[in-house]
PDB file of C-alpha atoms in Angstrom:
ATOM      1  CA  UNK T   1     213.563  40.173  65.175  1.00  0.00           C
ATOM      2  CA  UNK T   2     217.630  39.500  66.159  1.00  0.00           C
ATOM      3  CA  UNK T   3     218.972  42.702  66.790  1.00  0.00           C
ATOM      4  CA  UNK T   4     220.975  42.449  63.359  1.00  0.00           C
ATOM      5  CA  UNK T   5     218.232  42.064  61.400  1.00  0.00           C
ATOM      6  CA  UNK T   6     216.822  45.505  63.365  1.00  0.00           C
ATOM      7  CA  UNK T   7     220.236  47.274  62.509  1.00  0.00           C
ATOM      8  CA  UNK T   8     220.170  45.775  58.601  1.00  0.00           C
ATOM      9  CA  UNK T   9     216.845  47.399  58.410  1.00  0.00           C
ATOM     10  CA  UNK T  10     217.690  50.844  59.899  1.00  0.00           C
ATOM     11  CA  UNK T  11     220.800  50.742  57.609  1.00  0.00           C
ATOM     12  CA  UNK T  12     218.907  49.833  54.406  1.00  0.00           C
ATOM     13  CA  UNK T  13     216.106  52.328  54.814  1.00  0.00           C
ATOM     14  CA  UNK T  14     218.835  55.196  55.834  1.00  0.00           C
ATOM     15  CA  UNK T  15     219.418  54.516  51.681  1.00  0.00           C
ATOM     16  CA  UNK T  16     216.211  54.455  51.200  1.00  0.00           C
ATOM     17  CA  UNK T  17     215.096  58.194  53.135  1.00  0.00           C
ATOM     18  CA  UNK T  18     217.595  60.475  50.571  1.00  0.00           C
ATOM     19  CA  UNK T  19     214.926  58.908  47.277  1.00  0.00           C
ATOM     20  CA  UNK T  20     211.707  58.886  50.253  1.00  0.00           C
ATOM     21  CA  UNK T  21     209.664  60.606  47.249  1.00  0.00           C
ATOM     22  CA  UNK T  22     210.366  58.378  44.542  1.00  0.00           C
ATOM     23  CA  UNK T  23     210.149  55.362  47.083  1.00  0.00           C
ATOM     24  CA  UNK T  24     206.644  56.252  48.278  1.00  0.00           C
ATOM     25  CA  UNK T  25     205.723  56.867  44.658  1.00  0.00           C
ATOM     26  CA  UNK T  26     207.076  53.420  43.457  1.00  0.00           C
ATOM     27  CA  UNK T  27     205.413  51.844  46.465  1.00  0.00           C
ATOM     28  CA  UNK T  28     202.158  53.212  45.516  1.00  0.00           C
ATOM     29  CA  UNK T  29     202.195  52.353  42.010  1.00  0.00           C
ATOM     30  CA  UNK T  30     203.173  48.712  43.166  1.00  0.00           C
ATOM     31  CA  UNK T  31     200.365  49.020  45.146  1.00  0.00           C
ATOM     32  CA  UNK T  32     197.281  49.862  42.719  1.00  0.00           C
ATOM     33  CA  UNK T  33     199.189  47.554  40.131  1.00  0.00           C
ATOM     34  CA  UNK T  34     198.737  44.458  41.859  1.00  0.00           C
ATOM     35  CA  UNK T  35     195.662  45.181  44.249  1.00  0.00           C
ATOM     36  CA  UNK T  36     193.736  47.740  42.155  1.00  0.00           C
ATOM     37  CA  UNK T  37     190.805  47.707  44.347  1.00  0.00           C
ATOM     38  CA  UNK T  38     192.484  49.595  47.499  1.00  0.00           C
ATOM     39  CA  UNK T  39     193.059  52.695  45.303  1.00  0.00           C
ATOM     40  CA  UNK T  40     189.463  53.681  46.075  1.00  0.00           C
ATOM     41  CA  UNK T  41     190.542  54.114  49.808  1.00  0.00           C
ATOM     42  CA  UNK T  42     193.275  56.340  48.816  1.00  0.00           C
ATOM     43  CA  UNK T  43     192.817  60.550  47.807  1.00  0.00           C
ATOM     44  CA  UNK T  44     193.104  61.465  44.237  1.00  0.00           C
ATOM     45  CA  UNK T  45     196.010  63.424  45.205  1.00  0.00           C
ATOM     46  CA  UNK T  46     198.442  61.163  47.039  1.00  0.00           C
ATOM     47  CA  UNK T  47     201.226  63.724  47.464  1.00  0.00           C
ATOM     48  CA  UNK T  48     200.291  64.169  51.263  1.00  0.00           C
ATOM     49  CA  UNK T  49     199.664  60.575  51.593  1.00  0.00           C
ATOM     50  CA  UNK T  50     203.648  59.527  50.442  1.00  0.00           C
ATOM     51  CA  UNK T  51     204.537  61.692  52.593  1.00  0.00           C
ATOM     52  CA  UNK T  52     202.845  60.498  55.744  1.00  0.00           C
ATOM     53  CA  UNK T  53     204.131  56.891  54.331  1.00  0.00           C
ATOM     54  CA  UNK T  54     207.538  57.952  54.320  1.00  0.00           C
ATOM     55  CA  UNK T  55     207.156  59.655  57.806  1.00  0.00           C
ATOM     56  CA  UNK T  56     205.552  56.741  59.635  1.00  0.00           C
ATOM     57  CA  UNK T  57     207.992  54.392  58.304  1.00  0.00           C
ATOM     58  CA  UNK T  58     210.975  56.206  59.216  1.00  0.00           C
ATOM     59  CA  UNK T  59     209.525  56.468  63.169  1.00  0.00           C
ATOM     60  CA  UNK T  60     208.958  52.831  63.120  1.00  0.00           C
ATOM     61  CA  UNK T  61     212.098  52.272  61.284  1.00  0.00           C
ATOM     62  CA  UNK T  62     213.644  53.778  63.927  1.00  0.00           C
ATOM     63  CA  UNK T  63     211.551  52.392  66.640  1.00  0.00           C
ATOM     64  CA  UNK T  64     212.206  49.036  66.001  1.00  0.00           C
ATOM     65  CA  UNK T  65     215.769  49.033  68.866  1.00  0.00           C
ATOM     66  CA  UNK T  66     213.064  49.932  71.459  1.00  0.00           C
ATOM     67  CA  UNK T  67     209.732  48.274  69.763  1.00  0.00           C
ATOM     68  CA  UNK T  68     207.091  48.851  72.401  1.00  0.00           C
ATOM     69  CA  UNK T  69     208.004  52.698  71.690  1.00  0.00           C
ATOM     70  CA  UNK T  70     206.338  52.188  68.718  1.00  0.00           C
ATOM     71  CA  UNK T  71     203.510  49.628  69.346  1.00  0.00           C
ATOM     72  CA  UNK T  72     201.220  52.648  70.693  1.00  0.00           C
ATOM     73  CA  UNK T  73     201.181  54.431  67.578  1.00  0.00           C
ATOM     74  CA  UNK T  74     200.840  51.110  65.238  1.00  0.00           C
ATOM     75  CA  UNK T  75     198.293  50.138  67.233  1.00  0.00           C
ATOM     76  CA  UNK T  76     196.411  54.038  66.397  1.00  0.00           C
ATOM     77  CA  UNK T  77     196.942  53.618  63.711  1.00  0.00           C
ATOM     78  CA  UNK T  78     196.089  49.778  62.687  1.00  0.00           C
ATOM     79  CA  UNK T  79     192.656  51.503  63.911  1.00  0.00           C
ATOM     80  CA  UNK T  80     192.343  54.538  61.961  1.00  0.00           C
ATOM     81  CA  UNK T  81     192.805  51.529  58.756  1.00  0.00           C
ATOM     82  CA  UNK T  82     190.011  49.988  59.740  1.00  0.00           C
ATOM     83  CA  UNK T  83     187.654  53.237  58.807  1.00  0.00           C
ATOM     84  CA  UNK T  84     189.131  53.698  55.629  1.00  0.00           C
ATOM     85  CA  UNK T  85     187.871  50.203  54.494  1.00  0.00           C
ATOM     86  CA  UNK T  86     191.583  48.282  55.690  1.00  0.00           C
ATOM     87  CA  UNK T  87     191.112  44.707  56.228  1.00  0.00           C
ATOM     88  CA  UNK T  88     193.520  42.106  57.287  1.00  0.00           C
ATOM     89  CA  UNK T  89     193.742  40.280  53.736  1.00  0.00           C
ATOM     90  CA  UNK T  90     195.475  43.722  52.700  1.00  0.00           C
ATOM     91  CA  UNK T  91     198.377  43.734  55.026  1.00  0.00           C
ATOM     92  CA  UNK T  92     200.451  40.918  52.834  1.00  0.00           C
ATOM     93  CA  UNK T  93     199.643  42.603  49.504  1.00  0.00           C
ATOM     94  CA  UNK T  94     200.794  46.365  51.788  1.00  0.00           C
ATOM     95  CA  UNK T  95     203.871  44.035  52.527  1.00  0.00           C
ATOM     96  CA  UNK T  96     204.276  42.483  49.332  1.00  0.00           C
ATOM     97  CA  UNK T  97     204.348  46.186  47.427  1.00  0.00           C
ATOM     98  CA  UNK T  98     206.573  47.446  50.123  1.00  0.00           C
ATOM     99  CA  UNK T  99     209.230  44.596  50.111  1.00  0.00           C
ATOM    100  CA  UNK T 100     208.928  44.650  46.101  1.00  0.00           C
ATOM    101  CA  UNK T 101     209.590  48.885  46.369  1.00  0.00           C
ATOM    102  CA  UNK T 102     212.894  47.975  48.639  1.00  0.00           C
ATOM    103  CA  UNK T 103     214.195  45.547  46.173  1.00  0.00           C
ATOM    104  CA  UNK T 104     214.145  48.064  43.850  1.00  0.00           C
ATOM    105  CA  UNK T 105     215.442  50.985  45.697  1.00  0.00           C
ATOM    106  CA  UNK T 106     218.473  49.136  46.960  1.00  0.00           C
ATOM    107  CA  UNK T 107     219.054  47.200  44.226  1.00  0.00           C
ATOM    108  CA  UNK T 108     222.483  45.487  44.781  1.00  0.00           C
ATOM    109  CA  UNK T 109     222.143  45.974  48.475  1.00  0.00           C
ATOM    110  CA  UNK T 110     218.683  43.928  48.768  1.00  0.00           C
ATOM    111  CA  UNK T 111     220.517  40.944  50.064  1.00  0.00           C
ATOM    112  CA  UNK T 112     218.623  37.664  51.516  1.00  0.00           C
ATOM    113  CA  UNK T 113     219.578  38.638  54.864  1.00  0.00           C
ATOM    114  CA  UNK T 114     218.144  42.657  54.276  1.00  0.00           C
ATOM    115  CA  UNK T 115     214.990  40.887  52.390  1.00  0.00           C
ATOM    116  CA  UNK T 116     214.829  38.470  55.705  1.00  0.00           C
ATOM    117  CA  UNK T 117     214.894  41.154  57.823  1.00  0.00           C
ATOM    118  CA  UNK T 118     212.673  43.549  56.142  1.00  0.00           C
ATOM    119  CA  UNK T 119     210.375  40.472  56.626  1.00  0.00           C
ATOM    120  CA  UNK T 120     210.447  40.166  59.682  1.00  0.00           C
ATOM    121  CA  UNK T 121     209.981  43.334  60.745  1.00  0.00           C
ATOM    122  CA  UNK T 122     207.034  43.937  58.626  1.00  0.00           C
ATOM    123  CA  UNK T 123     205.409  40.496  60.051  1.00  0.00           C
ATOM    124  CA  UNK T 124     206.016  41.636  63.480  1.00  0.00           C
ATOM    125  CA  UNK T 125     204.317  44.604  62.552  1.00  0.00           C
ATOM    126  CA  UNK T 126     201.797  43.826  60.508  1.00  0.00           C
ATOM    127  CA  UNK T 127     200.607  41.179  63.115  1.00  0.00           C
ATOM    128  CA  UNK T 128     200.310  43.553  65.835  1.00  0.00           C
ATOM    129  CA  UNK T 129     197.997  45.887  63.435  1.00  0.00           C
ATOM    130  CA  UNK T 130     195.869  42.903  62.848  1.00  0.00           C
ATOM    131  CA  UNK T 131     195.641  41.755  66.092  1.00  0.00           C
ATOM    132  CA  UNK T 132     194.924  45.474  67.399  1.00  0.00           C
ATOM    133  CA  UNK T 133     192.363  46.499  64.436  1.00  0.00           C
ATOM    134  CA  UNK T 134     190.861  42.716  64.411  1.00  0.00           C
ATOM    135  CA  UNK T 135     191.228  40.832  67.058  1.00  0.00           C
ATOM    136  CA  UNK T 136     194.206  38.255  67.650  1.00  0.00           C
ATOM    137  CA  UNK T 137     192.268  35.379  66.028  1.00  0.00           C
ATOM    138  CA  UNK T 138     192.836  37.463  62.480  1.00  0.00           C
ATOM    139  CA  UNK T 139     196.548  37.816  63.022  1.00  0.00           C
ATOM    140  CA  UNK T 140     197.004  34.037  63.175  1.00  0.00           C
ATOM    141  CA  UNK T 141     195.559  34.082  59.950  1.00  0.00           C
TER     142      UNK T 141
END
């Protein structure tokens, strides 16, 4: 990630955080629309769960000027995923609903540049999670 796509994404999601409740629940409904199966790993009541959505993407969010601030607590929890039933085929679709929630959100202001560098900083993620939950071999996958 250039450090403008890092600032892009810290401004875009600083739009975001003010709606973080309607995001998460947009996100989520994304999510069991297009990967149904995944809702099993999820609690009937999900009001907790947007929440710690919303809260672990705002650290990262704002981790991403210093990244290996961050890369401990990805890493955690890229593990704890793995005993809820998380597999690496899940992190695109994650991506997919979460890009797909931030079109929406910003509407006018989901440029190609913000959707580039949302992008990238969710495959620089993402791959780290797989590679720490997985294996390395996964990630290139």
């Amino acid at each position: 990630m250039t450090e403008d796509q890092v600032k892009l994404v810290q401004q875009t999601f600083a739009k975001v955080a003010p709606i973080s409740e309607q995001a998460a629940v947009i996100f989520y409904d994304r999510l069991f629309e297009v990967a149904p199966g995944v809702k099993a790993m999820f609690p009937s009541d999900m009001t907790e769960q947007r929440k710690k959505l919303m809260g672990t993407l705002a650290v990262i969010v704002n981790g991403l000027s210093n990244l290996p601030s961050v890369l401990p607590a990805a890493s955690a929890l890229a593990k704890r995923h793995v005993g809820y039933g998380a597999r690496p085929e899940h992190y695109p679709v994650v991506g997919g609903a979460l890009l797909w929630t931030l079109e929406k959100g910003l509407g006018e202001a989901w440029t190609p540049d913000v959707a580039a560098a949302w992008t990238a900083a969710y495959g620089t993620l993402s791959g780290y999670m797989i590679s720490e939950a997985y294996g390395s071999a996964q990630a290139a996958e």
